[in-house]
C-alpha positions as a Markdown table, in Angstrom:
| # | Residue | x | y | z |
|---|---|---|---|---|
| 1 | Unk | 17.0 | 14.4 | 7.0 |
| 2 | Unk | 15.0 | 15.7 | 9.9 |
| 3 | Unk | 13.2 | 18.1 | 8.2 |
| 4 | Unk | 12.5 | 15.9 | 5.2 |
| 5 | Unk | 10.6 | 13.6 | 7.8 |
| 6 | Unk | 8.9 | 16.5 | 9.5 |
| 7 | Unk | 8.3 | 18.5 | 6.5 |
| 8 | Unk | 6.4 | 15.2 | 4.8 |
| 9 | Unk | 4.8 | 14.6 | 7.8 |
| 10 | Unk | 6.0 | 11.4 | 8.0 |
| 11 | Unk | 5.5 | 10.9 | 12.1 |
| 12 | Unk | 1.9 | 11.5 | 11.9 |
| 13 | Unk | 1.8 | 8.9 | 9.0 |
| 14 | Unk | 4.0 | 6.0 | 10.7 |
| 15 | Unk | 1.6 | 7.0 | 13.4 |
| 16 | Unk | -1.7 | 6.0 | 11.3 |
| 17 | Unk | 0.3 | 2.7 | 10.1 |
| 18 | Unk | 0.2 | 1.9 | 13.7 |
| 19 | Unk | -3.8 | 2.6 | 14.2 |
| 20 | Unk | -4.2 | 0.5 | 10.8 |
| 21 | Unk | -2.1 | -2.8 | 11.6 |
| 22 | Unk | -3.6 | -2.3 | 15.4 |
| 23 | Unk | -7.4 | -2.7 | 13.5 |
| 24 | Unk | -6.3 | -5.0 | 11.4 |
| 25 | Unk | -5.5 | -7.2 | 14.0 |
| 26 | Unk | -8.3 | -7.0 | 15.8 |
| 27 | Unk | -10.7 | -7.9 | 13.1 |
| 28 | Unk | -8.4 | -10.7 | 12.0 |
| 29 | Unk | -8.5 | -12.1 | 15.9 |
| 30 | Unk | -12.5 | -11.3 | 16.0 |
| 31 | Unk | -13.2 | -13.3 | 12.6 |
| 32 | Unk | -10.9 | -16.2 | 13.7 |
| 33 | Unk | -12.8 | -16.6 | 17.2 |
| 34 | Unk | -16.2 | -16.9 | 15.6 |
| 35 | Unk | -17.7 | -20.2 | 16.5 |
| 36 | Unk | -18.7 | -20.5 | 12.3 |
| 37 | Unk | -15.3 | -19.5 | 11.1 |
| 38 | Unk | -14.1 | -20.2 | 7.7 |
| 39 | Unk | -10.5 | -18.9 | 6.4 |
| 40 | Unk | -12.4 | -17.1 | 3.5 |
| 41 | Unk | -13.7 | -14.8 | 5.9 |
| 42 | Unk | -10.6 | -13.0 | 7.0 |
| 43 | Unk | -10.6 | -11.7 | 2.9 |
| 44 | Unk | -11.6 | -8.0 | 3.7 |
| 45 | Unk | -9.0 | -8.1 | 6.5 |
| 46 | Unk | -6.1 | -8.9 | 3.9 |
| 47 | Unk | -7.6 | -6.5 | 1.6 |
| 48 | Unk | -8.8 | -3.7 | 3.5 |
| 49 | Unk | -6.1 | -3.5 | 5.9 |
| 50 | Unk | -3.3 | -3.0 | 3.3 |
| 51 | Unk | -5.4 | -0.6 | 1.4 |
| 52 | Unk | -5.6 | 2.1 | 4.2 |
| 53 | Unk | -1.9 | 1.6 | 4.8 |
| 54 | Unk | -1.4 | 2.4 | 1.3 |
| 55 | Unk | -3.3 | 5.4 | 1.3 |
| 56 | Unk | -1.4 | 6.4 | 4.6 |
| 57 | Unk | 2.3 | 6.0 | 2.7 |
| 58 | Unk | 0.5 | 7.3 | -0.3 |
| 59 | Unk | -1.1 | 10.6 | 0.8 |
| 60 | Unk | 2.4 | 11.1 | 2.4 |
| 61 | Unk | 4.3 | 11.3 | -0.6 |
| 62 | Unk | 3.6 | 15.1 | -1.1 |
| 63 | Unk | 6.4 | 17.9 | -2.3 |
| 64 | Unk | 6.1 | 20.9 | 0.0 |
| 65 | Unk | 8.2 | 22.4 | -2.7 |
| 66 | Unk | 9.1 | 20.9 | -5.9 |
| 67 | Unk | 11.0 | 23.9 | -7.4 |
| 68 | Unk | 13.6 | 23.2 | -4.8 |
| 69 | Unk | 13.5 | 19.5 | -5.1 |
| 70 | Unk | 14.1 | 20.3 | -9.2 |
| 71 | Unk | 17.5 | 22.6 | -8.8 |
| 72 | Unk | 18.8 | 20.9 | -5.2 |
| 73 | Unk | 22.3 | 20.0 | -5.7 |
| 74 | Unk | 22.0 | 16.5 | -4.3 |
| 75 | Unk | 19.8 | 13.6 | -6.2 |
| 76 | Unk | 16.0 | 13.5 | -4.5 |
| 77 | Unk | 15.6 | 9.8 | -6.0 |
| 78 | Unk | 17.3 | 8.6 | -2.7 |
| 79 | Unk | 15.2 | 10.4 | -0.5 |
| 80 | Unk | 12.2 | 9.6 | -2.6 |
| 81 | Unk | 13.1 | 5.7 | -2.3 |
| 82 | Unk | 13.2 | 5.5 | 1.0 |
| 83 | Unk | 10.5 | 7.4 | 1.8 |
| 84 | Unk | 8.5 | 4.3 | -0.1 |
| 85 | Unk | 10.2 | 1.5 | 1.3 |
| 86 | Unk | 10.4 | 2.2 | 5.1 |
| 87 | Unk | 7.3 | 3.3 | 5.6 |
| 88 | Unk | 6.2 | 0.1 | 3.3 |
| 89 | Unk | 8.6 | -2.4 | 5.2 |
| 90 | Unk | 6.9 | -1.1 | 8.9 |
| 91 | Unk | 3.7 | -1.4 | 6.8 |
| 92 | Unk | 4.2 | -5.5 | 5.5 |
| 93 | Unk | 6.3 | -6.4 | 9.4 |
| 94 | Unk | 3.1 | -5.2 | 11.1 |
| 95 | Unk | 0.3 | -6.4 | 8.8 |
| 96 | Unk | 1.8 | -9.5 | 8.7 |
| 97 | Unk | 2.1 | -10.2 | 12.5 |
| 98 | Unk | -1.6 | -8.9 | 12.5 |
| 99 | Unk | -3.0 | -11.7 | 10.7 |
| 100 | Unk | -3.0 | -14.9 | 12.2 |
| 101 | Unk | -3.1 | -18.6 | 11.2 |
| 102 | Unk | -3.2 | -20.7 | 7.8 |
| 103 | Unk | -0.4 | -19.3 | 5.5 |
| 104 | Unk | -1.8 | -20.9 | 2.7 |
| 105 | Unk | -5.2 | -19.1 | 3.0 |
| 106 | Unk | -5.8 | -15.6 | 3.2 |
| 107 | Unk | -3.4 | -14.8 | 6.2 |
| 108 | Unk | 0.1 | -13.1 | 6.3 |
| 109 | Unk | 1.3 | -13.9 | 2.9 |
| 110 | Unk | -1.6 | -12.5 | 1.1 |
| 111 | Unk | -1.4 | -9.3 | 3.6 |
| 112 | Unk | 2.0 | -8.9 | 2.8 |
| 113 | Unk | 1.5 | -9.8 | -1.1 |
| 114 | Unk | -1.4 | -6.8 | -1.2 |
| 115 | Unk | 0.7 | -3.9 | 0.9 |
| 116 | Unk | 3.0 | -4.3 | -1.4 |
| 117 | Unk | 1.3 | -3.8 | -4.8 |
| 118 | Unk | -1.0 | -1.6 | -3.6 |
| 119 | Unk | 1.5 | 1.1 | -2.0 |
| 120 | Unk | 3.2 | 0.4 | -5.6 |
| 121 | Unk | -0.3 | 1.8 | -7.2 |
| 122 | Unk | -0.3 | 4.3 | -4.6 |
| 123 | Unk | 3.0 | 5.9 | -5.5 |
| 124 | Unk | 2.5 | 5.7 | -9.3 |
| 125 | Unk | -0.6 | 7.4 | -8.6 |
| 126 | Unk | 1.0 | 10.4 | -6.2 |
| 127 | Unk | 3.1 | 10.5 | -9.2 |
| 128 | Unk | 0.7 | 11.2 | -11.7 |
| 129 | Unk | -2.4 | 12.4 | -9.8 |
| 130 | Unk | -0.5 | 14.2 | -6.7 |
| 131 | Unk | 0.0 | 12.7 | -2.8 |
| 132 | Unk | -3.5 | 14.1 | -2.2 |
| 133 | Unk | -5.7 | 11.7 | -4.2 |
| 134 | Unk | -3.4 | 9.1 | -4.5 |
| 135 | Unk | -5.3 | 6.8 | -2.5 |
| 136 | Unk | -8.1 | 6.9 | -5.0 |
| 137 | Unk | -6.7 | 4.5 | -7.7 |
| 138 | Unk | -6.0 | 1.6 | -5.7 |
| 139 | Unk | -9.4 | 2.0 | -4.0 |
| 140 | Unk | -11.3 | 2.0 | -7.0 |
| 141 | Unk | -9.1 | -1.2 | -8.2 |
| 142 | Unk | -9.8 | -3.1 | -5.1 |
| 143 | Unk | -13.4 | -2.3 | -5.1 |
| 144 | Unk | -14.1 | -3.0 | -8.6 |
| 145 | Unk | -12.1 | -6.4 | -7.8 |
| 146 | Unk | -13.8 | -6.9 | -4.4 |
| 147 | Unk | -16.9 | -6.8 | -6.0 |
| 148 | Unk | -16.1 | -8.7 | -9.4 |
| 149 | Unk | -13.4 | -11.3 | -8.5 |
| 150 | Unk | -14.8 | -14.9 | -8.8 |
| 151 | Unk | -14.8 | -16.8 | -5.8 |
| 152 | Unk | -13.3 | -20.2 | -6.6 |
| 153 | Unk | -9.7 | -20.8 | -8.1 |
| 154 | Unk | -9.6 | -19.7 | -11.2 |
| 155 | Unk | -5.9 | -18.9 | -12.3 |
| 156 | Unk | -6.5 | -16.5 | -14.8 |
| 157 | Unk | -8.4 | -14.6 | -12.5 |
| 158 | Unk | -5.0 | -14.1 | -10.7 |
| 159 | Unk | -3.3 | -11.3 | -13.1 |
| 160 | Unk | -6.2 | -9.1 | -12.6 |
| 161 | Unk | -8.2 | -9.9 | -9.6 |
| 162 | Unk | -4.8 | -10.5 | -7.3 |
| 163 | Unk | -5.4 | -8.4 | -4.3 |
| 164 | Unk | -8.4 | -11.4 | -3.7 |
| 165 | Unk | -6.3 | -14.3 | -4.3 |
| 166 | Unk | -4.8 | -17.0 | -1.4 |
| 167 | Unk | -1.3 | -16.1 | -0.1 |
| 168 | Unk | 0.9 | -18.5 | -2.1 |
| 169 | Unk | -0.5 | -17.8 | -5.6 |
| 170 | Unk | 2.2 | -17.2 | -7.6 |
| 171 | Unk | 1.0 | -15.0 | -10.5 |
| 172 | Unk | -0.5 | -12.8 | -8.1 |
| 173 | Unk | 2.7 | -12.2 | -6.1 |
| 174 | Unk | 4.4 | -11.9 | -9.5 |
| 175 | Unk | 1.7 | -8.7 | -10.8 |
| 176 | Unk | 1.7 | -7.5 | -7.2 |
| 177 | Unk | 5.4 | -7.3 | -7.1 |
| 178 | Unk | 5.2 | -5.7 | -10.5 |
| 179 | Unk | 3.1 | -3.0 | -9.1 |
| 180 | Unk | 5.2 | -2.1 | -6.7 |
| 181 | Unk | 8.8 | -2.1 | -8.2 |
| 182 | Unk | 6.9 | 0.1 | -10.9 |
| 183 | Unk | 5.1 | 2.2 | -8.6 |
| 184 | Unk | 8.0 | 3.0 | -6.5 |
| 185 | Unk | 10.4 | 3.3 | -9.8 |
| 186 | Unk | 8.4 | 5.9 | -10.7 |
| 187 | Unk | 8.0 | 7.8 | -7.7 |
| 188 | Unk | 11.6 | 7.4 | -6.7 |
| 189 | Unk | 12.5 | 8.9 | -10.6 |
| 190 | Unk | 9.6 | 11.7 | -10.6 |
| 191 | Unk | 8.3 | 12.5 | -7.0 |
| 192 | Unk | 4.6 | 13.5 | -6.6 |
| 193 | Unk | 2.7 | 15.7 | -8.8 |
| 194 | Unk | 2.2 | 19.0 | -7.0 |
| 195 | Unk | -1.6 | 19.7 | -7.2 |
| 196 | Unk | -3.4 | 23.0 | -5.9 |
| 197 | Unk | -3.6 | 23.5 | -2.3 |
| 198 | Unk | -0.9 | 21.1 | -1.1 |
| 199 | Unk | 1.5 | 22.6 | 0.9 |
């Protein structure tokens, strides 16, 4: 097991989790002590925050050697599974404590609700694009959505624009948690696609 964490380089990327909650947390305390403060504003926080940590747990879902994870003797789907959902549960613990205040709005609920689907579009995307890039899907979806999401309440906007949405939206927790069952189902069944120059 040791060498799985090393050989992953897992330390390095619980590492970076810690330098992402720690910025996250500071830009969530700076927004909130601004004398014109609106709970709107913390939006790229809850967005932003979880994106880099799923590009962390993402890019850390290489295969230093596939051929041997293919004729091993013992099942990789374990390993595989909980190589997505520690790092993911240090991830959502430390996210959440980094965003202060108002539940309802866009504080620890909607940090939470976002890690989780987009580390689920992260691992689908090691699996079919390789570790390496896997962080480019879910920044292009939460761009395009950044950009694009209306700015009031409208609930259809919910099944496709869900990393924007309040905390306690329910068909946004419902596609998020989709995402990332999915994501990590596939990953866990698969592993990541080996691509040229990894390893």
């Amino acid at each position: 097991m040791r060498h799985y964490v090393r050989s992953r380089g897992l330390p390095g990327a619980l590492a970076a989790l810690l330098g992402t909650a720690a910025a996250a947390a500071w830009a969530a305390w700076w927004l909130v002590s601004l004398p014109d403060f609106d709970h709107t504003a913390r939006l790229p926080v809850v967005v932003l925050g979880p994106l880099l940590a799923a590009g962390v747990i993402g890019t850390s879902l290489y295969t230093p050697s596939d051929e041997l994870d293919r004729t091993a003797v013992r099942a990789w789907w374990p390993r595989r599974l909980a190589h997505v959902l520690a790092p993911t549960a240090l991830a959502v613990v430390l996210l959440a404590l980094g965003v202060p205040g108002h539940a309802e709005e866009f504080g620890a609920p909607a940090a939470v609700r976002n890690t989780l689907g987009l580390v689920g579009l992260a691992a689908a995307a090691a699996t079919l694009v390789g570790a390496r890039l896997s962080w480019l899907p879910p920044t292009f979806y939460a761009g395009v959505v950044y950009l694009a999401a209306p700015s009031g309440t409208d609930g259809s906007a919910a099944w496709w624009a869900w990393v924007t949405r309040p905390g306690p939206e329910g068909e946004a927790w419902a596609v998020a948690a989709v995402a990332f069952a999915a994501g990590t189902a596939l990953y866990a069944w698969r592993g990541s696609r080996r691509t040229t120059g990894e390893g």
